[in-house]
C-alpha positions as a printed Julia matrix, in Angstrom:
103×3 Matrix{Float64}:
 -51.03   10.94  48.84
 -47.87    9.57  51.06
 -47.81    6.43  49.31
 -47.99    8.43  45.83
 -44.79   11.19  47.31
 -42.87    7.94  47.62
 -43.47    5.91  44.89
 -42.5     9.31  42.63
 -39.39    9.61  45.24
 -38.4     5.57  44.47
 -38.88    6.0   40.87
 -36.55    9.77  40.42
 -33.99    8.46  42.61
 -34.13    4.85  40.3
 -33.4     6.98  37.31
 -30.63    9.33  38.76
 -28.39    6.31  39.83
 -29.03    3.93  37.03
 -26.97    6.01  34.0
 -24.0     6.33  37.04
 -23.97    2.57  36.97
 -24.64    1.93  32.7
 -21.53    4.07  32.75
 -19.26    1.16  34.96
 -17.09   -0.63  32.34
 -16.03   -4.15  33.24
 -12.48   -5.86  31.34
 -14.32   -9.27  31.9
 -15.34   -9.71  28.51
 -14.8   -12.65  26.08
 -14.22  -10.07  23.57
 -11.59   -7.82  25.55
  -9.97  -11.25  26.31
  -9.51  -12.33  22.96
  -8.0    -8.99  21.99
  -5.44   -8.9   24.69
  -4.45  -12.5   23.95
  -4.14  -11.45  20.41
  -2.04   -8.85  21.31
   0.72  -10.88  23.62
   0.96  -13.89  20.79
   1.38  -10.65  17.93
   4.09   -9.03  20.17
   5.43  -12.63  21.2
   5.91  -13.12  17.19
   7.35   -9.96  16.68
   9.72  -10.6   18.4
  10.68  -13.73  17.82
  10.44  -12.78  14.35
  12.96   -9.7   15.1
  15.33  -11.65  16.77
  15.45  -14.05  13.9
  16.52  -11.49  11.53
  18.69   -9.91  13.56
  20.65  -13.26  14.05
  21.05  -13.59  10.52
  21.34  -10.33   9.33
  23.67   -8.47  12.06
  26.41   -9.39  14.27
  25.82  -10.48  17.77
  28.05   -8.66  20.48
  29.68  -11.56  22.55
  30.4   -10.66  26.07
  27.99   -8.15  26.51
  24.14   -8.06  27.13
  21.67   -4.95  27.17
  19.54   -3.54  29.85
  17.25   -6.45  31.26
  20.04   -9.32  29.95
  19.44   -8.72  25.77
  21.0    -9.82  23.3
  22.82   -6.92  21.59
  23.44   -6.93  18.32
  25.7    -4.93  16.1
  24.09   -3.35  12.96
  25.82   -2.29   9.49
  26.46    1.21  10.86
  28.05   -0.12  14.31
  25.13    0.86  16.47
  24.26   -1.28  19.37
  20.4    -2.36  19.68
  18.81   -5.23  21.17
  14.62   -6.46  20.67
  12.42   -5.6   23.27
   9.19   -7.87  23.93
   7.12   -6.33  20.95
   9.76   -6.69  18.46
  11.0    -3.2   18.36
  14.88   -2.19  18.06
  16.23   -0.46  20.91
  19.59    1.46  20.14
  21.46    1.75  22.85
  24.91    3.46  23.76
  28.48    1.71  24.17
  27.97    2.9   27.66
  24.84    1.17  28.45
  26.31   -2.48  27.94
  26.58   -4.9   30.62
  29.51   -7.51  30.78
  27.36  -11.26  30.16
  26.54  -12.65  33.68
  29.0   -16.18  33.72
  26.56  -19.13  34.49
């Protein structure tokens, strides 16, 4: 009767803790891999994509650089901006420019 207490003991307590550890989530995945490298080379693009445009399209503001050393540029309503690292304009204020760091 012991022997059948504990087995029935072993066996509850082997179902109570196995959904706490079916619940663990681990980022080691090919799959999650994949999608985060996808992610950096489509932000990477973006950008470089961005900055492109922005080169040809809008005036670059000599002299000055933006939060983090960006490129600001000057757009067709004379608003500063400058691309971040997933492509996305940042406006930024007259007050927020830096003077370019000489090399």
């Amino acid at each position: 009767m012991k022997n059948l207490f504990k087995i029935a003991m072993f066996a509850a307590g082997t179902f109570m803790i196995s959904p706490a550890f079916a619940q663990t989530h681990k980022d080691s995945t090919i799959g999650h891999k994949i999608s985060r490298t996808a992610k950096k080379v489509g932000h990477k693009t973006s950008q470089i994509a961005a900055n492109g445009a922005s080169a040809v399209v809008d005036k670059k503001y000599e002299g000055k650089v933006g939060p983090g050393n960006h490129t600001v540029y000057i757009d067709e309503h004379d608003k500063y901006y400058y691309v971040n690292k997933k492509g996305h304009r940042v406006y930024i204020k007259k007050s927020q420019l830096i003077d370019k760091p000489e090399k």
